[in-house]
Amino acid sequence: MKKTIGMFAHVDAGKTTLAEQLLYMTDTIQERGRVDHQSAFLDRHDIEKERGITVFADQATMHFNGSTYYLIDTPGHVDFSPEMERAIQVMDAAVVVISAVEGVEGHTETVWQLLRKHGVPTFLFINKIDREGADVARVFAEIRSELSADVCMITEEDVLHEGVMQSSLMEAIAERDEKLLELYMEQGVEVSRWLDTMTAMLKRGQLFPCFSGSALQNVGVSHFLHQLDLLTVTDYDPSVDFAGRVYKIRHDEQGARLTYIKAMGGTLRVRDEMAYFSGTEKITEKVTHIRLINGGRVTNVDQVQAGDLFIVTGISSAAAGDGLGTLSGGRTVYELVPTLKSKVQFESSIHPKDMLREFRLLDAEDPSLSVQWDEHAQAIHIHVMGIIQLEVLERIVFERFGYRITFGEPEILYKETITEAVVGCGHFEPLKHYAEVHLRLEPGERNSGIVFANACHPDVLPVNYQHLVAQHVGERDHHGLLTGSPVTDIKITLLKGRAHNKHTHGGDFREATYRALRQGLEKTVNILLEPYYHFKVKVDAEYIGRLMSDLTMAKASFEPPETAGNKVTVTGSAPVSTMMNYSMELAAYTKGRGTISLVYGGYGPCHNEAEVIERKGYDKNADPEYSSSSIFCAKGSGYAVPWDEADRHMHV
Ligand SMILES: Nc1nc2c(ncn2[C@@H]2O[C@H](COP(=O)(O)OP(=O)(O)OP(=O)(O)O)[C@@H](O)[C@H]2O)c(=O)[nH]1
Ligand SMILES: [Mg+2]
């Protein structure tokens, strides 16, 4: 059997250490590496070794009990969570590691929600029981109240593999399966039947087995591995047509693109053709090499089968999240998105376009960067999760490309949206050009992004032009009127349009679409949005007064404080802009005893809209990339009509 297992957790819970122990135990590595000794098999990069944190989701292969395991170790640091999220989609099972001292932390909850959304069967491992202050019972109770009541403890006494199952575990299963309970009451049930039921429940997300131990001291790890092996079952079929999913993009030293794929079905051989969609375009390309990866080692192979994870060369533009073969066309939408943006700074002797080329490579590997080229200012901007990510990027750019760079102070990534529906029209007709587009813009649900719909009849506008409009709506972030920030949460419907059978050229529909969008924005009400955190702050009772006044200042909304013993917990949501530096302040006034978890909670109306608009100083009439006017043609030459007069001139 082939199984892909991922390690997930809050930073420092012990994912890499546990993975290392599993690899050692299965004879994959001869010596146990240690994160603290900079010798871990899975934290190979210098940056990871120096900082003692995982930055890249690396993988290793191990064999156990006749099965092949692909083990993916993900970063726990929030700044690298997009890398973690990209890995989730290929998991057959996940292991969530939780420290027996720190318990459930902010990022543990984020990881848990994502795993539930993707329906990944999940095991829990309460780690570090050797440390002072470890309390498995307390942490287990926390897990049941904060993550799921369907988590059940499997101790060594339960020993499922020796044909015995403890009655407490049977009870937990029977509670969730009435038929099995009835059968059990009537005639008794074989242990194998209990096991099958439990495995099925795990797959459906109705039950989550929990273990405890010490990854560092090798306590409970063998028991955990045996149960993991017993309870994860996959049924990949190598005989069907090939289906795959891209989970990562990298480049080799020569800049050749390496596409990391998991085969979900079928068999893939070197020189096979592979089909996928890039945007709306269908691409078919030949696979030139297939390689298996194990830590830093890479081996060439002729073929791979369903359930395997491997690297392919020869594929030019499939991106992480894309489906391949019979899965082509499907793409994963990511939830953990950056809330900050920053400018790339470098010496004037380096040509910006050279730097841009390198950043486009990084962008392919981490699409959450959303690398943007500002033609007007000749500057590169990226989206970022946080400061640590920027420090790591500076190193990566130097090591890989030899450029010394720095980043501008990260700024909040504002967005804009509309609050009233409107129809926007754009017409583009300089001499010998022609395109006209009518779009309905409606406020979408918060955090839904831009959604495109088509209500245009093919008799009104031929289908190929309709596709062009769809493409131009989706090809980039569009500037809003207030600050030039990307517009979002808008449903855009193509109502009608017109092409000319001689004069419509490539690019004309882009002009008309952008102008229609912009004219629509001019005609309706625009508001500014900013990112919010969900927060949870825990302080000693004596600090609650200070905390409440700080939260009020930060424009937070929150639930009534909850008291447990001497500790008070406050949960709520607040703008990223007012809370991003609060952890330092909290540590200072609570003398390091207060804890805070900040989890990205989507966009909401900006708390200081007027101030931000003033500070940004965006002039909507001077944006070189956007115009709300339309171009019409008379007596052989084009002339511009301002947005508020353009409707009367439209041809359709
Ligand atoms: N005492 C004790 N320390 C442990 C245990 N497991 C891990 N550690 C230590 O905890 C620290 C973090 O361990 P890692 O394995 O790097 O944690 P991680 O979850 O991979 O961290 P990130 O990848 O940065 O999110 C290291 O100093 C480990 O030696 C354990 O069972 N007991
Ligand atoms: Mg790690």
XYZ file of C-alpha atoms and ligand atoms in Angstrom:
685
model
C 0.000 0.000 0.000
C 1.143 3.558 -0.671
C 0.351 6.255 1.858
C 1.167 9.935 2.128
C 1.363 11.172 5.689
C 1.816 14.819 6.684
C 3.075 16.320 9.924
C 1.203 19.452 11.033
C 1.380 21.662 14.110
C 2.038 24.987 15.719
C 5.707 25.985 15.510
C 8.094 23.950 17.714
C 5.625 21.214 18.710
C 8.082 18.582 17.476
C 6.947 17.631 13.946
C 10.444 17.346 12.518
C 11.663 15.457 15.585
C 8.781 12.983 15.336
C 9.351 12.518 11.595
C 13.053 11.948 12.274
C 12.193 9.286 14.862
C 9.865 7.500 12.443
C 12.547 7.497 9.741
C 15.105 6.107 12.172
C 12.747 3.461 13.453
C 11.996 2.232 9.928
C 15.736 2.109 9.039
C 15.352 4.895 6.476
C 18.137 6.821 8.180
C 21.010 5.206 10.064
C 21.501 7.995 12.553
C 18.899 10.015 14.301
C 19.313 13.661 13.384
C 18.472 16.404 15.830
C 16.921 19.751 15.028
C 19.034 21.257 17.836
C 22.264 19.768 16.442
C 21.418 20.998 12.949
C 21.513 17.443 11.652
C 17.854 16.694 10.956
C 17.266 14.798 7.691
C 14.216 16.913 6.909
C 15.516 20.369 7.902
C 18.361 20.333 5.393
C 18.463 23.930 4.289
C 20.982 26.210 6.036
C 18.228 28.660 6.896
C 16.281 25.892 8.611
C 19.336 24.671 10.488
C 20.323 28.118 11.729
C 16.870 29.085 12.881
C 15.832 25.646 14.089
C 12.511 25.970 12.293
C 11.118 24.246 9.232
C 10.614 26.571 6.245
C 10.093 24.136 3.376
C 7.696 21.195 3.277
C 10.272 18.483 2.578
C 9.563 14.835 2.145
C 11.109 11.457 2.859
C 10.164 7.908 1.935
C 10.030 5.078 4.428
C 8.924 1.473 4.341
C 7.017 -0.224 7.089
C 5.081 -3.454 7.280
C 4.911 -3.857 3.495
C 3.690 -0.295 2.827
C 5.531 2.637 1.273
C 5.154 5.845 3.236
C 5.701 9.300 1.828
C 6.270 11.508 4.819
C 5.875 15.264 4.392
C 7.068 17.526 7.183
C 5.398 20.949 7.037
C 6.452 24.273 8.574
C 4.600 25.299 11.739
C 5.523 28.975 11.546
C 2.614 31.149 10.439
C 4.827 32.987 7.931
C 5.266 29.745 5.986
C 1.735 28.442 6.279
C 0.951 28.757 2.533
C 3.650 26.091 1.984
C 1.853 23.938 4.560
C -1.536 24.510 2.956
C -0.278 23.506 -0.499
C 0.890 20.177 0.928
C -2.484 19.321 2.497
C -4.181 18.432 -0.754
C -2.113 15.268 -1.323
C -2.401 13.791 2.174
C -3.889 10.374 2.852
C -3.579 11.080 6.562
C -2.314 13.855 8.787
C -0.575 13.801 12.144
C -1.260 16.849 14.288
C 1.466 17.211 16.904
C 0.605 19.061 20.115
C 2.977 19.848 22.960
C 2.000 18.314 26.312
C 3.162 21.552 27.945
C 1.855 24.316 25.663
C -1.327 22.486 24.633
C -3.583 23.621 21.781
C -2.124 26.823 20.292
C -3.455 29.331 17.779
C -1.949 27.729 14.741
C -3.058 24.247 15.846
C -6.640 25.426 15.382
C -5.902 26.868 11.932
C -4.309 23.593 10.846
C -7.222 21.626 12.257
C -9.805 23.703 10.349
C -7.900 23.250 7.099
C -7.621 19.497 7.563
C -11.363 19.294 8.233
C -12.102 21.380 5.126
C -10.011 19.018 2.999
C -11.414 15.917 4.734
C -7.999 14.485 5.633
C -8.126 11.589 8.183
C -6.273 12.948 11.204
C -4.228 11.444 14.048
C -3.057 13.434 17.047
C 0.209 13.041 18.923
C 0.602 14.756 22.296
C 4.367 15.228 22.379
C 7.024 16.223 24.905
C 5.588 14.243 27.827
C 9.142 14.078 29.183
C 9.204 17.820 29.816
C 8.530 19.489 33.116
C 4.972 20.745 33.256
C 3.701 18.149 30.779
C 0.076 17.226 31.463
C -1.455 14.809 28.970
C -4.864 14.715 30.667
C -5.197 18.508 30.640
C -4.091 18.790 27.014
C -6.408 15.954 25.975
C -9.331 17.790 27.596
C -8.269 20.961 25.782
C -8.179 19.079 22.466
C -11.685 17.746 23.025
C -13.093 21.137 23.874
C -11.168 23.233 21.334
C -10.692 20.919 18.342
C -13.233 18.104 18.396
C -15.185 15.962 20.837
C -14.583 13.032 18.460
C -10.944 12.676 19.503
C -10.318 9.446 21.415
C -7.209 8.363 23.263
C -5.490 5.135 22.266
C -3.043 4.041 24.942
C -0.553 1.202 24.712
C -2.990 -0.998 26.637
C -5.413 -0.760 23.731
C -2.919 -2.670 21.523
C -5.084 -2.982 18.487
C -2.543 -5.024 16.578
C -2.642 -8.065 18.828
C -6.238 -8.795 18.074
C -7.572 -7.109 21.182
C -9.546 -3.942 21.506
C -10.283 -2.187 24.766
C -13.892 -1.820 25.740
C -13.601 1.969 26.100
C -12.555 2.206 22.470
C -15.342 -0.163 21.409
C -17.763 2.077 23.247
C -16.518 5.125 21.379
C -17.036 3.338 18.075
C -20.420 1.861 18.999
C -21.657 5.303 20.023
C -21.193 6.360 16.399
C -22.573 3.255 14.677
C -25.982 2.024 15.841
C -26.021 -1.012 13.563
C -22.725 -2.243 14.932
C -23.966 -1.679 18.473
C -27.104 -3.747 17.810
C -25.107 -6.534 16.249
C -22.716 -6.467 19.174
C -25.582 -6.738 21.682
C -27.154 -9.616 19.806
C -24.258 -11.843 18.864
C -20.924 -10.157 19.506
C -18.630 -8.774 16.821
C -15.166 -9.816 15.620
C -12.312 -7.448 16.386
C -11.623 -7.110 12.656
C -15.115 -5.721 12.179
C -14.509 -3.129 14.889
C -11.288 -2.192 13.176
C -12.879 -1.824 9.750
C -15.565 0.386 11.237
C -12.983 2.490 13.010
C -10.922 2.916 9.836
C -14.023 3.987 7.934
C -14.928 6.498 10.662
C -11.431 7.906 10.549
C -11.772 8.352 6.792
C -15.105 10.114 7.183
C -13.766 12.411 9.909
C -16.047 10.978 12.607
C -13.245 9.772 14.846
C -9.699 10.992 15.547
C -7.256 8.692 17.358
C -4.943 10.421 19.824
C -1.588 9.189 21.149
C 0.983 10.546 23.544
C 4.725 10.242 23.952
C 8.058 11.909 23.473
C 9.489 12.156 19.993
C 12.854 13.174 21.406
C 13.126 10.362 23.960
C 11.467 7.785 21.713
C 8.548 7.132 24.038
C 5.271 5.944 22.505
C 6.503 6.420 18.933
C 6.617 2.730 18.032
C 3.084 2.214 19.357
C 1.946 5.226 17.367
C 3.574 3.951 14.150
C 1.921 0.536 14.465
C -1.519 2.048 14.963
C -1.011 4.556 12.164
C -0.105 1.667 9.883
C -3.104 -0.364 10.956
C -5.650 2.429 10.683
C -4.725 4.092 7.379
C -5.933 2.258 4.323
C -5.594 3.499 0.746
C -6.844 1.925 -2.465
C -4.992 3.570 -5.346
C -5.696 2.044 -8.733
C -2.738 1.968 -11.174
C -4.853 0.544 -14.019
C -7.065 3.576 -14.699
C -6.159 6.628 -16.839
C -3.574 8.870 -15.233
C -4.785 11.434 -12.715
C -2.441 13.642 -10.723
C -2.252 16.690 -8.537
C 0.587 19.218 -8.427
C 1.554 20.079 -4.846
C 4.801 21.982 -5.260
C 6.977 23.750 -7.844
C 10.740 24.135 -7.600
C 13.577 24.902 -10.025
C 16.895 23.121 -10.343
C 20.214 24.958 -10.475
C 19.896 25.489 -14.231
C 16.472 27.047 -13.728
C 14.552 24.062 -15.138
C 11.092 23.703 -13.677
C 10.513 20.756 -11.346
C 6.849 19.849 -10.941
C 6.039 17.849 -7.796
C 3.102 15.568 -8.415
C 1.108 12.992 -6.579
C -0.429 10.323 -8.802
C -4.024 9.927 -7.660
C -4.764 7.203 -10.230
C -3.142 5.351 -13.133
C 0.484 5.001 -14.203
C 2.868 7.578 -15.645
C 5.910 6.733 -17.768
C 8.766 8.844 -19.083
C 7.785 10.314 -22.483
C 4.053 10.040 -21.700
C 1.954 13.039 -22.631
C 0.304 14.947 -19.839
C -2.741 17.212 -20.206
C -3.715 20.120 -17.961
C -5.223 23.572 -18.057
C -3.273 26.787 -17.677
C -6.043 29.316 -17.119
C -8.560 28.422 -19.794
C -5.954 27.069 -22.201
C -5.550 23.297 -22.497
C -1.907 22.233 -22.642
C -0.446 18.831 -23.511
C 3.248 18.229 -22.815
C 5.664 15.333 -22.736
C 7.197 14.150 -19.475
C 10.995 14.116 -19.918
C 12.158 12.779 -16.526
C 10.536 11.245 -13.501
C 12.399 11.360 -10.196
C 11.743 10.033 -6.737
C 12.823 12.207 -3.817
C 13.996 11.154 -0.390
C 15.281 13.960 1.791
C 18.097 15.416 -0.337
C 18.482 12.335 -2.535
C 16.913 12.069 -5.962
C 16.660 8.966 -8.180
C 15.511 8.733 -11.793
C 12.851 6.137 -12.553
C 11.005 5.040 -15.712
C 7.535 4.975 -14.275
C 5.426 5.758 -11.241
C 1.988 4.639 -10.165
C -1.108 5.755 -8.315
C -0.208 6.746 -4.765
C 3.372 7.796 -5.613
C 4.894 11.247 -5.032
C 7.541 12.313 -7.520
C 9.134 15.115 -9.547
C 8.532 15.546 -13.257
C 10.435 17.683 -15.752
C 9.090 18.827 -19.112
C 5.921 20.419 -17.753
C 6.106 24.172 -18.288
C 3.244 25.830 -16.487
C 1.162 23.569 -14.247
C 0.966 25.295 -10.827
C 0.602 23.972 -7.292
C -3.013 22.941 -6.824
C -3.606 22.101 -10.506
C -5.154 18.796 -11.502
C -3.518 16.714 -14.252
C -4.777 14.059 -16.676
C -8.325 13.060 -15.762
C -8.259 15.595 -12.922
C -7.319 18.477 -15.221
C -9.364 21.639 -14.936
C -9.734 21.423 -11.162
C -7.742 23.802 -9.021
C -7.467 24.251 -5.284
C -8.351 27.622 -3.785
C -6.070 28.580 -0.899
C -7.242 30.086 2.371
C -4.110 31.242 4.122
C -3.237 34.381 2.256
C -0.784 37.186 3.034
C -2.115 40.390 4.595
C 1.001 42.482 4.034
C 2.847 43.800 1.040
C 6.384 44.976 0.628
C 8.658 46.516 -1.970
C 11.844 44.774 -3.137
C 14.843 47.102 -2.724
C 18.192 46.665 -4.452
C 21.117 48.569 -5.911
C 20.511 50.651 -8.997
C 23.285 48.757 -10.832
C 20.952 45.755 -11.055
C 18.416 46.018 -13.850
C 14.889 45.723 -12.389
C 13.856 43.370 -15.198
C 16.669 40.947 -14.236
C 15.454 40.975 -10.671
C 11.879 40.533 -11.861
C 12.874 37.387 -13.783
C 14.222 35.806 -10.576
C 11.143 36.855 -8.619
C 8.926 35.248 -11.243
C 10.703 31.954 -10.468
C 10.033 32.450 -6.749
C 6.435 33.334 -7.575
C 5.966 30.024 -9.398
C 7.255 28.210 -6.304
C 5.174 30.270 -3.896
C 2.157 31.815 -5.667
C 1.093 33.527 -2.430
C 3.884 36.058 -3.124
C 1.757 37.483 -5.979
C 4.833 39.180 -7.432
C 3.761 42.421 -9.082
C 5.610 44.614 -11.495
C 4.711 48.279 -11.243
C 5.654 49.542 -14.698
C 5.070 53.131 -13.711
C 7.405 53.104 -10.716
C 9.675 50.397 -12.178
C 9.316 48.554 -8.877
C 8.637 44.979 -7.733
C 6.083 44.381 -4.969
C 5.322 41.120 -3.228
C 2.669 39.945 -0.794
C 4.030 38.571 2.467
C 2.891 36.777 5.591
C 5.419 38.349 7.963
C 8.892 39.576 8.874
C 10.529 36.139 9.214
C 9.455 35.296 5.683
C 11.159 38.478 4.417
C 14.395 37.614 6.221
C 14.327 34.141 4.707
C 13.620 35.550 1.237
C 16.625 37.887 1.472
C 18.795 34.840 2.113
C 17.221 32.768 -0.652
C 17.653 35.514 -3.244
C 21.313 35.895 -2.308
C 22.067 32.175 -2.292
C 20.223 31.330 -5.462
C 20.697 34.400 -7.603
C 23.636 36.200 -5.985
C 21.717 39.462 -5.418
C 21.769 41.361 -2.136
C 18.277 42.732 -1.530
C 16.263 44.223 1.293
C 12.551 44.834 1.676
C 10.624 47.994 2.367
C 8.662 48.202 5.621
C 5.713 45.806 5.127
C 2.405 47.589 4.680
C -1.111 46.360 5.216
C -2.569 44.912 2.039
C -5.798 46.885 1.675
C -8.550 45.894 -0.719
C -11.622 47.619 -2.079
C -15.134 46.550 -2.892
C -18.537 47.987 -3.825
C -21.772 48.114 -1.854
C -24.318 48.647 -4.645
C -24.944 46.814 -7.916
C -24.241 48.683 -11.147
C -23.710 48.143 -14.882
C -20.385 49.322 -16.318
C -19.726 49.833 -20.035
C -16.478 50.065 -21.927
C -15.963 50.855 -25.595
C -12.610 50.782 -27.350
C -12.510 51.981 -30.918
C -9.462 53.883 -32.064
C -9.125 53.701 -35.863
C -9.212 50.052 -37.050
C -9.904 48.670 -33.546
C -13.204 47.639 -32.041
C -14.587 46.135 -28.838
C -17.506 46.882 -26.549
C -18.281 45.244 -23.206
C -21.150 45.606 -20.706
C -20.594 44.158 -17.235
C -22.896 43.968 -14.244
C -21.016 44.434 -10.956
C -22.681 43.231 -7.759
C -21.362 43.137 -4.195
C -20.270 39.531 -3.476
C -20.052 37.759 -0.167
C -17.189 38.869 2.061
C -13.967 37.003 1.221
C -15.435 35.445 -1.924
C -13.012 37.270 -4.239
C -13.919 38.091 -7.821
C -16.518 35.725 -9.258
C -17.234 35.780 -12.980
C -20.542 34.800 -14.572
C -21.707 34.916 -18.147
C -25.225 35.961 -19.123
C -24.421 36.887 -22.710
C -26.111 35.080 -25.595
C -23.757 33.732 -28.315
C -25.876 35.524 -30.945
C -25.047 38.848 -29.290
C -21.297 38.229 -28.922
C -19.451 35.200 -30.321
C -18.265 32.729 -27.685
C -14.546 33.236 -28.321
C -14.889 36.930 -27.399
C -16.905 35.996 -24.318
C -13.977 33.808 -23.264
C -11.635 36.745 -23.773
C -13.702 38.905 -21.419
C -13.640 36.124 -18.804
C -9.884 35.851 -19.222
C -9.292 39.595 -18.861
C -11.456 39.790 -15.744
C -9.428 36.986 -14.145
C -5.923 37.720 -15.386
C -4.870 40.202 -12.700
C -5.894 42.184 -9.650
C -7.818 45.267 -10.741
C -7.235 48.635 -9.105
C -9.980 50.213 -7.014
C -10.791 53.927 -7.125
C -10.072 54.881 -3.516
C -6.473 53.770 -3.065
C -5.656 51.729 -6.186
C -5.767 48.573 -4.028
C -7.129 45.359 -5.593
C -10.916 45.158 -5.848
C -12.478 42.017 -4.397
C -15.780 40.400 -3.351
C -17.548 41.406 -6.543
C -19.654 39.253 -8.811
C -18.989 40.338 -12.378
C -21.470 39.245 -15.038
C -20.928 39.695 -18.754
C -24.252 41.026 -20.064
C -23.488 41.895 -23.661
C -20.781 43.063 -25.975
C -19.869 43.625 -29.594
C -16.968 42.795 -31.862
C -16.223 43.924 -35.405
C -15.490 41.227 -37.961
C -12.643 43.212 -39.505
C -11.363 45.608 -36.868
C -11.352 43.665 -33.597
C -7.743 42.866 -32.691
C -6.027 41.066 -29.856
C -6.020 43.373 -26.857
C -9.159 45.329 -27.818
C -11.337 43.271 -25.497
C -8.840 43.782 -22.686
C -9.184 47.555 -23.125
C -12.977 47.406 -23.277
C -13.244 45.025 -20.293
C -10.967 47.132 -18.059
C -12.828 50.300 -19.057
C -16.216 48.691 -18.365
C -15.040 47.572 -14.935
C -13.641 50.975 -14.132
C -16.707 52.831 -15.368
C -18.877 50.585 -13.175
C -16.758 51.446 -10.131
C -17.130 55.167 -10.900
C -20.925 54.833 -10.960
C -21.333 53.013 -7.632
C -20.303 53.220 -3.961
C -16.778 52.009 -3.136
C -15.448 51.063 0.299
C -12.041 50.144 1.669
C -11.427 46.721 3.272
C -8.630 45.654 5.591
C -7.509 42.235 6.910
C -8.637 41.080 10.357
C -7.249 38.622 12.875
C -9.189 36.292 15.093
C -7.350 36.597 18.364
C -7.230 34.814 21.675
C -5.405 36.468 24.543
C -4.774 34.818 27.899
C -3.510 36.904 30.843
C -3.364 36.766 34.637
C -6.494 38.337 36.163
C -4.573 41.406 37.364
C -3.937 42.517 33.762
C -7.486 42.302 32.468
C -8.111 46.046 32.842
C -5.086 46.936 30.754
C -5.969 44.301 28.158
C -9.541 45.532 27.770
C -8.486 49.124 27.277
C -5.839 48.069 24.718
C -8.408 46.004 22.800
C -10.828 48.909 22.721
C -8.073 51.179 21.416
C -7.281 48.546 18.761
C -10.925 48.683 17.530
C -11.367 45.035 18.461
C -14.735 43.358 18.906
C -14.707 40.599 21.480
C -16.673 38.141 23.601
C -17.093 38.628 27.367
C -13.846 37.521 29.097
C -13.763 33.922 30.406
C -12.156 33.259 33.739
C -10.514 29.968 34.729
C -8.652 30.095 38.026
C -6.369 33.097 37.952
C -6.351 33.260 34.128
C -8.660 35.304 31.947
C -9.139 34.569 28.253
C -10.537 37.026 25.737
C -11.380 36.044 22.148
C -12.512 38.279 19.338
C -11.445 39.900 16.117
C -9.476 43.035 15.315
C -7.769 44.721 12.377
C -4.322 43.326 11.525
C -3.081 46.922 11.371
C -3.773 47.574 15.057
C -2.842 44.126 16.396
C 0.193 43.025 14.387
C 2.723 44.227 16.943
C 0.678 43.572 20.050
C 2.440 40.357 21.093
C 5.557 42.327 22.077
C 3.582 44.841 24.077
C 1.685 42.046 25.801
C 4.890 40.217 26.673
C 6.277 43.432 28.131
C 3.410 44.324 30.457
C 2.614 40.739 31.544
C 6.342 40.043 32.051
C 6.178 37.267 29.463
C 3.256 35.433 31.083
C 0.469 36.552 28.744
C -0.120 34.529 25.568
C -1.701 35.611 22.323
C -2.696 33.752 19.208
C -3.496 35.593 16.010
C -5.155 33.754 13.153
C -6.026 35.349 9.830
C -9.763 35.943 9.771
C -10.448 37.444 6.346
C -11.240 41.005 5.237
C -13.743 43.453 6.685
C -14.524 47.189 6.396
C -11.512 49.349 7.189
C -11.679 50.992 10.640
C -9.885 54.168 9.523
C -10.878 54.458 5.873
C -10.525 58.227 5.477
C -7.087 58.269 7.081
C -5.774 55.460 4.847
C -7.183 57.032 1.673
C -5.535 60.316 2.595
C -2.191 58.645 3.351
C -2.167 56.601 0.123
C -2.857 59.686 -1.976
C -4.010 57.669 -4.987
C -5.214 59.732 -7.924
C -7.799 57.675 -9.790
C -7.618 59.938 -12.826
C -3.883 59.504 -13.205
C -3.568 55.700 -13.012
C -1.493 54.774 -16.073
C -3.049 51.300 -16.198
C -6.705 52.179 -15.841
C -9.078 54.594 -17.455
C -12.809 54.848 -16.942
C -13.383 56.718 -20.184
C -14.265 55.036 -23.496
C -12.808 55.567 -26.955
C -15.171 56.092 -29.897
C -14.411 56.753 -33.532
C -15.626 59.579 -35.772
C -14.381 60.772 -39.154
C -11.495 58.282 -39.131
C -10.072 59.091 -35.715
C -10.656 58.028 -32.127
C -11.799 60.372 -29.342
C -12.253 59.831 -25.613
C -15.636 60.118 -23.887
C -15.562 60.510 -20.076
C -17.252 57.800 -17.990
C -20.284 59.878 -17.022
C -21.187 60.558 -20.661
C -20.151 57.230 -22.186
C -23.411 55.293 -21.660
C -25.252 57.391 -24.280
C -22.612 56.569 -26.908
C -22.575 52.768 -26.524
C -23.398 50.755 -29.657
C -25.208 47.778 -28.110
N 11.814 17.562 25.664
C 11.409 17.345 24.419
N 11.754 18.181 23.438
C 11.323 17.916 22.186
C 10.502 16.796 21.888
N 10.223 16.815 20.566
C 10.839 17.904 20.062
N 11.510 18.566 21.029
C 12.309 19.802 20.898
O 11.449 20.862 20.517
C 12.101 21.761 19.606
C 11.326 21.869 18.338
O 11.304 20.628 17.662
P 11.056 20.505 16.096
O 10.986 19.052 15.798
O 12.000 21.351 15.344
O 9.610 21.147 16.024
P 8.774 21.449 14.695
O 7.345 21.208 15.057
O 9.306 20.678 13.552
O 9.023 23.002 14.511
P 8.772 23.881 13.151
O 9.078 23.013 12.010
O 9.670 25.047 13.234
O 7.340 24.288 13.200
C 13.480 21.176 19.405
O 14.350 21.815 20.297
C 13.327 19.710 19.789
O 14.518 19.105 20.239
C 10.151 15.913 22.968
O 9.465 14.911 22.812
N 10.628 16.238 24.196
Mg 9.968 21.307 11.785
